[in-house]
Amino acid sequence: MKVLTLLLAGPLQAWGAASRFTRRTTEHAPTKSGVLGLLAAAQGRERTDDLSDLAALRFGVRVDQRGTRIRDFQTAIHLDTGKSMPVSERFYLADAVFVAAVEGEDTLIDTLHQAVQHPVYLPYLGRRSCPPSRPINLGVHSGKPLEQVLAEEKWHAANWYQRQLRDLPEVPLDLLVDAPPGDPGADSLRDLPISFDPVHRRYALRGVRTLTVTVPNPQARKTTPPNHDPTPLLREPHVPHPLSP
């Protein structure tokens, strides 16, 4: 088994799991359907193609920089009739950074890695209006489970964000991974894609387990001990005991 890791960073991201009609929400972290859609597009798959091999991959994401949830109102005009469409309410994550990973059979992971390096369709972060600001390919790892790969990956938050936490030599980060069936501590999210067919999109429930990992902070303050003894300045002068010789 191999693990493919992806860096998802950009000015705006949007990872919807329950969007309906004119209200388009976003989860606080990338969804499995969104990341698998990115990989399918990189391979050049059509929306009506079979997704069962991708859906079977184990999925996980590490929250390196939470970002800020913002709201936008958008208007549109129907191309054929010229009439105004209903105003849509759209939510985004601004200045967020994530590390996503998929684990699976070696041949499929290698194929996805090749597709990420030479995508047929350019990747975007949940919506086509959200391009990545950095290369998304972080490489392939073998011989380690998905959780270990995500725990050992260096911290990819922006430098300014790392400096805000410079008092912490190690930073705790949330890790969201696929939970095994029947896991009593897992949450449920309807983001497991069955079909991306625009005529009838279908998604199944997926169990999600939340963990915490710690990573070194490269911007942490570095303290060095003084090269002299500062304590003599604080000591009281020595006074001989009156009975001492």
mmCIF file of C-alpha atoms in Angstrom:
data_model
loop_
_atom_site.group_PDB
_atom_site.id
_atom_site.type_symbol
_atom_site.label_atom_id
_atom_site.label_comp_id
_atom_site.label_asym_id
_atom_site.label_seq_id
_atom_site.Cartn_x
_atom_site.Cartn_y
_atom_site.Cartn_z
ATOM 1 C CA MET A 1 0.000 0.000 0.000
ATOM 2 C CA LYS A 2 1.112 3.535 -0.801
ATOM 3 C CA VAL A 3 -0.003 6.998 0.302
ATOM 4 C CA LEU A 4 -0.294 10.051 -1.973
ATOM 5 C CA THR A 5 -0.138 13.411 -0.185
ATOM 6 C CA LEU A 6 -1.533 16.680 -1.541
ATOM 7 C CA LEU A 7 -1.077 20.286 -0.417
ATOM 8 C CA LEU A 8 -4.339 22.237 -0.590
ATOM 9 C CA ALA A 9 -3.586 25.938 -0.120
ATOM 10 C CA GLY A 10 -5.187 28.970 -1.736
ATOM 11 C CA PRO A 11 -6.788 32.362 -1.154
ATOM 12 C CA LEU A 12 -10.237 30.707 -1.208
ATOM 13 C CA GLN A 13 -11.446 27.144 -0.785
ATOM 14 C CA ALA A 14 -14.954 25.663 -0.638
ATOM 15 C CA TRP A 15 -15.709 22.078 0.355
ATOM 16 C CA GLY A 16 -19.456 21.555 0.410
ATOM 17 C CA ALA A 17 -21.128 18.393 1.678
ATOM 18 C CA ALA A 18 -24.744 19.534 2.085
ATOM 19 C CA SER A 19 -25.183 22.431 -0.349
ATOM 20 C CA ARG A 20 -28.649 22.897 -1.784
ATOM 21 C CA PHE A 21 -30.186 25.347 -4.262
ATOM 22 C CA THR A 22 -29.014 28.949 -3.695
ATOM 23 C CA ARG A 23 -27.171 28.304 -0.414
ATOM 24 C CA ARG A 24 -23.680 26.848 -0.953
ATOM 25 C CA THR A 25 -21.959 26.069 2.321
ATOM 26 C CA THR A 26 -18.475 24.751 3.067
ATOM 27 C CA GLU A 27 -17.108 22.296 5.595
ATOM 28 C CA HIS A 28 -14.190 23.381 7.774
ATOM 29 C CA ALA A 29 -11.869 20.891 6.003
ATOM 30 C CA PRO A 30 -11.655 19.281 2.538
ATOM 31 C CA THR A 31 -14.243 16.583 1.871
ATOM 32 C CA LYS A 32 -13.493 13.172 0.435
ATOM 33 C CA SER A 33 -15.780 13.868 -2.524
ATOM 34 C CA GLY A 34 -13.960 17.129 -3.258
ATOM 35 C CA VAL A 35 -10.471 15.607 -3.185
ATOM 36 C CA LEU A 36 -11.498 12.532 -5.173
ATOM 37 C CA GLY A 37 -13.133 14.859 -7.697
ATOM 38 C CA LEU A 38 -9.822 16.716 -8.005
ATOM 39 C CA LEU A 39 -7.997 13.429 -8.644
ATOM 40 C CA ALA A 40 -10.611 12.224 -11.138
ATOM 41 C CA ALA A 41 -10.332 15.492 -13.051
ATOM 42 C CA ALA A 42 -6.537 15.227 -13.071
ATOM 43 C CA GLN A 43 -6.918 11.788 -14.671
ATOM 44 C CA GLY A 44 -9.326 13.186 -17.249
ATOM 45 C CA ARG A 45 -12.295 11.101 -16.141
ATOM 46 C CA GLU A 46 -15.743 12.135 -17.277
ATOM 47 C CA ARG A 47 -18.404 12.912 -14.684
ATOM 48 C CA THR A 48 -20.331 9.793 -15.703
ATOM 49 C CA ASP A 49 -17.337 7.437 -15.287
ATOM 50 C CA ASP A 50 -17.183 4.774 -12.584
ATOM 51 C CA LEU A 51 -15.712 6.002 -9.272
ATOM 52 C CA SER A 52 -15.665 2.784 -7.265
ATOM 53 C CA ASP A 53 -11.856 2.447 -7.314
ATOM 54 C CA LEU A 54 -11.383 6.008 -6.028
ATOM 55 C CA ALA A 55 -14.142 5.725 -3.426
ATOM 56 C CA ALA A 56 -12.402 2.637 -1.980
ATOM 57 C CA LEU A 57 -9.261 4.652 -1.138
ATOM 58 C CA ARG A 58 -8.656 5.530 2.511
ATOM 59 C CA PHE A 59 -8.776 9.280 2.997
ATOM 60 C CA GLY A 60 -7.393 11.673 5.566
ATOM 61 C CA VAL A 61 -6.730 15.391 5.912
ATOM 62 C CA ARG A 62 -4.631 17.452 8.321
ATOM 63 C CA VAL A 63 -5.676 20.995 9.194
ATOM 64 C CA ASP A 64 -2.458 23.036 8.964
ATOM 65 C CA GLN A 65 -4.121 26.476 8.891
ATOM 66 C CA ARG A 66 -7.833 26.773 9.633
ATOM 67 C CA GLY A 67 -8.512 29.921 7.666
ATOM 68 C CA THR A 68 -11.505 32.218 8.030
ATOM 69 C CA ARG A 69 -15.061 31.400 6.954
ATOM 70 C CA ILE A 70 -16.479 34.160 4.763
ATOM 71 C CA ARG A 71 -19.788 34.690 2.957
ATOM 72 C CA ASP A 72 -20.427 36.054 -0.531
ATOM 73 C CA PHE A 73 -23.584 36.907 -2.465
ATOM 74 C CA GLN A 74 -23.556 36.241 -6.212
ATOM 75 C CA THR A 75 -25.922 37.202 -8.999
ATOM 76 C CA ALA A 76 -26.268 35.746 -12.495
ATOM 77 C CA ILE A 77 -28.277 36.225 -15.685
ATOM 78 C CA HIS A 78 -29.744 33.344 -17.675
ATOM 79 C CA LEU A 79 -27.849 33.097 -20.978
ATOM 80 C CA ASP A 80 -30.925 32.194 -23.020
ATOM 81 C CA THR A 81 -33.697 34.312 -21.492
ATOM 82 C CA GLY A 82 -31.642 37.208 -20.098
ATOM 83 C CA LYS A 83 -33.599 37.034 -16.857
ATOM 84 C CA SER A 84 -31.929 37.491 -13.501
ATOM 85 C CA MET A 85 -31.290 34.281 -11.594
ATOM 86 C CA PRO A 86 -31.941 34.022 -7.834
ATOM 87 C CA VAL A 87 -29.220 35.540 -5.661
ATOM 88 C CA SER A 88 -26.992 32.756 -4.324
ATOM 89 C CA GLU A 89 -25.323 32.719 -0.914
ATOM 90 C CA ARG A 90 -21.869 31.136 -1.030
ATOM 91 C CA PHE A 91 -19.451 30.391 1.796
ATOM 92 C CA TYR A 92 -15.673 30.018 1.503
ATOM 93 C CA LEU A 93 -12.590 29.374 3.612
ATOM 94 C CA ALA A 94 -10.057 32.190 3.206
ATOM 95 C CA ASP A 95 -6.305 31.671 3.760
ATOM 96 C CA ALA A 96 -6.661 28.012 4.724
ATOM 97 C CA VAL A 97 -4.001 25.306 4.291
ATOM 98 C CA PHE A 98 -4.549 21.542 4.426
ATOM 99 C CA VAL A 99 -2.570 18.380 3.751
ATOM 100 C CA ALA A 100 -4.768 15.654 2.265
ATOM 101 C CA ALA A 101 -3.795 12.030 1.700
ATOM 102 C CA VAL A 102 -5.225 8.952 -0.006
ATOM 103 C CA GLU A 103 -4.041 5.402 0.684
ATOM 104 C CA GLY A 104 -4.493 2.449 -1.620
ATOM 105 C CA GLU A 105 -3.047 -0.169 -3.929
ATOM 106 C CA ASP A 106 0.363 0.721 -5.356
ATOM 107 C CA THR A 107 -0.580 0.836 -9.046
ATOM 108 C CA LEU A 108 -3.569 3.120 -8.518
ATOM 109 C CA ILE A 109 -1.617 5.494 -6.255
ATOM 110 C CA ASP A 110 1.215 5.698 -8.782
ATOM 111 C CA THR A 111 -1.309 6.428 -11.543
ATOM 112 C CA LEU A 112 -2.881 9.210 -9.477
ATOM 113 C CA HIS A 113 0.553 10.630 -8.723
ATOM 114 C CA GLN A 114 1.332 10.823 -12.433
ATOM 115 C CA ALA A 115 -2.027 12.504 -13.058
ATOM 116 C CA VAL A 116 -1.402 15.122 -10.353
ATOM 117 C CA GLN A 117 1.947 15.989 -11.943
ATOM 118 C CA HIS A 118 0.424 16.204 -15.449
ATOM 119 C CA PRO A 119 -3.313 16.868 -14.982
ATOM 120 C CA VAL A 120 -5.764 16.659 -17.859
ATOM 121 C CA TYR A 121 -8.012 19.216 -16.160
ATOM 122 C CA LEU A 122 -6.456 21.809 -13.877
ATOM 123 C CA PRO A 123 -7.078 21.235 -10.164
ATOM 124 C CA TYR A 124 -9.192 23.552 -8.039
ATOM 125 C CA LEU A 125 -10.019 23.642 -4.341
ATOM 126 C CA GLY A 126 -13.642 22.581 -4.217
ATOM 127 C CA ARG A 127 -15.000 25.087 -6.758
ATOM 128 C CA ARG A 128 -13.660 26.208 -10.118
ATOM 129 C CA SER A 129 -13.316 29.753 -8.771
ATOM 130 C CA CYS A 130 -10.793 28.519 -6.163
ATOM 131 C CA PRO A 131 -7.398 27.777 -7.784
ATOM 132 C CA PRO A 132 -4.498 26.561 -5.622
ATOM 133 C CA SER A 133 -1.746 29.034 -4.781
ATOM 134 C CA ARG A 134 1.009 26.389 -4.437
ATOM 135 C CA PRO A 135 1.854 23.124 -6.206
ATOM 136 C CA ILE A 136 -0.426 20.439 -4.812
ATOM 137 C CA ASN A 137 1.899 17.444 -5.259
ATOM 138 C CA LEU A 138 3.726 16.429 -2.059
ATOM 139 C CA GLY A 139 4.798 12.992 -3.253
ATOM 140 C CA VAL A 140 4.149 9.298 -2.626
ATOM 141 C CA HIS A 141 5.071 7.391 0.537
ATOM 142 C CA SER A 142 5.347 3.635 0.925
ATOM 143 C CA GLY A 143 5.659 1.376 3.943
ATOM 144 C CA LYS A 144 3.765 3.721 6.286
ATOM 145 C CA PRO A 145 0.057 3.991 7.112
ATOM 146 C CA LEU A 146 -1.869 7.115 6.201
ATOM 147 C CA GLU A 147 -2.004 8.415 9.793
ATOM 148 C CA GLN A 148 1.772 8.181 10.200
ATOM 149 C CA VAL A 149 2.433 9.906 6.879
ATOM 150 C CA LEU A 150 0.202 12.829 7.835
ATOM 151 C CA ALA A 151 1.724 13.044 11.311
ATOM 152 C CA GLU A 152 5.279 13.173 9.950
ATOM 153 C CA GLU A 153 4.648 15.660 7.119
ATOM 154 C CA LYS A 154 6.196 19.051 7.842
ATOM 155 C CA TRP A 155 3.951 21.953 8.800
ATOM 156 C CA HIS A 156 2.797 23.823 5.667
ATOM 157 C CA ALA A 157 1.063 26.814 7.248
ATOM 158 C CA ALA A 158 2.070 30.249 5.908
ATOM 159 C CA ASN A 159 5.135 31.854 7.481
ATOM 160 C CA TRP A 160 3.079 34.665 8.985
ATOM 161 C CA TYR A 161 0.763 32.131 10.580
ATOM 162 C CA GLN A 162 3.678 30.131 11.993
ATOM 163 C CA ARG A 163 5.171 33.295 13.489
ATOM 164 C CA GLN A 164 1.913 33.975 15.323
ATOM 165 C CA LEU A 165 2.511 30.703 17.202
ATOM 166 C CA ARG A 166 6.259 31.166 17.686
ATOM 167 C CA ASP A 167 5.917 30.654 21.440
ATOM 168 C CA LEU A 168 4.985 27.013 20.742
ATOM 169 C CA PRO A 169 7.914 24.762 19.753
ATOM 170 C CA GLU A 170 5.344 22.109 18.762
ATOM 171 C CA VAL A 171 1.898 22.845 17.359
ATOM 172 C CA PRO A 172 -1.173 20.567 17.757
ATOM 173 C CA LEU A 173 -3.101 19.958 14.521
ATOM 174 C CA ASP A 174 -6.418 18.228 13.865
ATOM 175 C CA LEU A 175 -6.353 15.067 11.762
ATOM 176 C CA LEU A 176 -9.572 13.802 10.119
ATOM 177 C CA VAL A 177 -9.388 10.230 8.792
ATOM 178 C CA ASP A 178 -11.752 7.566 7.483
ATOM 179 C CA ALA A 179 -13.179 5.573 10.380
ATOM 180 C CA PRO A 180 -13.751 1.808 10.163
ATOM 181 C CA PRO A 181 -17.386 0.665 9.989
ATOM 182 C CA GLY A 182 -19.048 0.593 13.381
ATOM 183 C CA ASP A 183 -16.580 2.955 15.063
ATOM 184 C CA PRO A 184 -18.619 4.374 18.005
ATOM 185 C CA GLY A 185 -16.473 7.507 18.259
ATOM 186 C CA ALA A 186 -16.831 8.530 14.615
ATOM 187 C CA ASP A 187 -18.879 11.346 13.142
ATOM 188 C CA SER A 188 -20.873 10.941 9.920
ATOM 189 C CA LEU A 189 -20.501 13.015 6.778
ATOM 190 C CA ARG A 190 -22.285 12.494 3.447
ATOM 191 C CA ASP A 191 -19.276 13.022 1.185
ATOM 192 C CA LEU A 192 -18.455 9.554 -0.172
ATOM 193 C CA PRO A 193 -19.032 9.896 -3.933
ATOM 194 C CA ILE A 194 -21.023 7.247 -5.760
ATOM 195 C CA SER A 195 -21.552 9.248 -8.962
ATOM 196 C CA PHE A 196 -20.583 12.728 -10.175
ATOM 197 C CA ASP A 197 -23.151 12.506 -12.987
ATOM 198 C CA PRO A 198 -24.731 16.006 -13.104
ATOM 199 C CA VAL A 199 -28.101 14.450 -13.889
ATOM 200 C CA HIS A 200 -28.103 12.506 -10.637
ATOM 201 C CA ARG A 201 -25.214 13.098 -8.241
ATOM 202 C CA ARG A 202 -25.100 10.558 -5.434
ATOM 203 C CA TYR A 203 -23.140 10.489 -2.180
ATOM 204 C CA ALA A 204 -23.047 8.011 0.712
ATOM 205 C CA LEU A 205 -22.340 8.501 4.402
ATOM 206 C CA ARG A 206 -18.780 8.139 5.632
ATOM 207 C CA GLY A 207 -17.455 7.739 9.174
ATOM 208 C CA VAL A 208 -14.855 10.341 10.185
ATOM 209 C CA ARG A 209 -12.527 9.999 13.170
ATOM 210 C CA THR A 210 -10.838 13.130 14.588
ATOM 211 C CA LEU A 211 -7.307 12.810 15.989
ATOM 212 C CA THR A 212 -4.629 15.248 17.115
ATOM 213 C CA VAL A 213 -0.996 15.254 16.017
ATOM 214 C CA THR A 214 1.853 17.609 16.893
ATOM 215 C CA VAL A 215 4.392 19.025 14.446
ATOM 216 C CA PRO A 216 7.545 21.099 15.024
ATOM 217 C CA ASN A 217 7.213 24.848 14.533
ATOM 218 C CA PRO A 218 10.124 26.095 12.392
ATOM 219 C CA GLN A 219 9.358 29.680 13.487
ATOM 220 C CA ALA A 220 9.544 28.894 17.220
ATOM 221 C CA ARG A 221 11.589 31.227 19.391
ATOM 222 C CA LYS A 222 15.094 29.935 19.973
ATOM 223 C CA THR A 223 16.427 30.724 23.455
ATOM 224 C CA THR A 224 20.141 30.386 24.231
ATOM 225 C CA PRO A 225 21.557 30.204 27.759
ATOM 226 C CA PRO A 226 23.755 33.176 28.827
ATOM 227 C CA ASN A 227 27.519 32.696 28.606
ATOM 228 C CA HIS A 228 27.999 34.163 32.108
ATOM 229 C CA ASP A 229 26.515 33.635 35.546
ATOM 230 C CA PRO A 230 23.957 36.418 36.163
ATOM 231 C CA THR A 231 23.287 35.354 39.751
ATOM 232 C CA PRO A 232 26.260 37.136 41.439
ATOM 233 C CA LEU A 233 24.557 40.471 40.773
ATOM 234 C CA LEU A 234 21.572 39.262 42.768
ATOM 235 C CA ARG A 235 23.484 37.843 45.728
ATOM 236 C CA GLU A 236 23.910 39.797 48.970
ATOM 237 C CA PRO A 237 27.487 40.739 49.919
ATOM 238 C CA HIS A 238 29.183 38.184 52.129
ATOM 239 C CA VAL A 239 29.315 39.259 55.805
ATOM 240 C CA PRO A 240 31.642 37.244 58.076
ATOM 241 C CA HIS A 241 30.048 35.729 61.204
ATOM 242 C CA PRO A 242 31.172 37.687 64.279
ATOM 243 C CA LEU A 243 32.454 34.502 66.003
ATOM 244 C CA SER A 244 34.295 33.256 62.958
ATOM 245 C CA PRO A 245 38.120 33.436 63.173
#
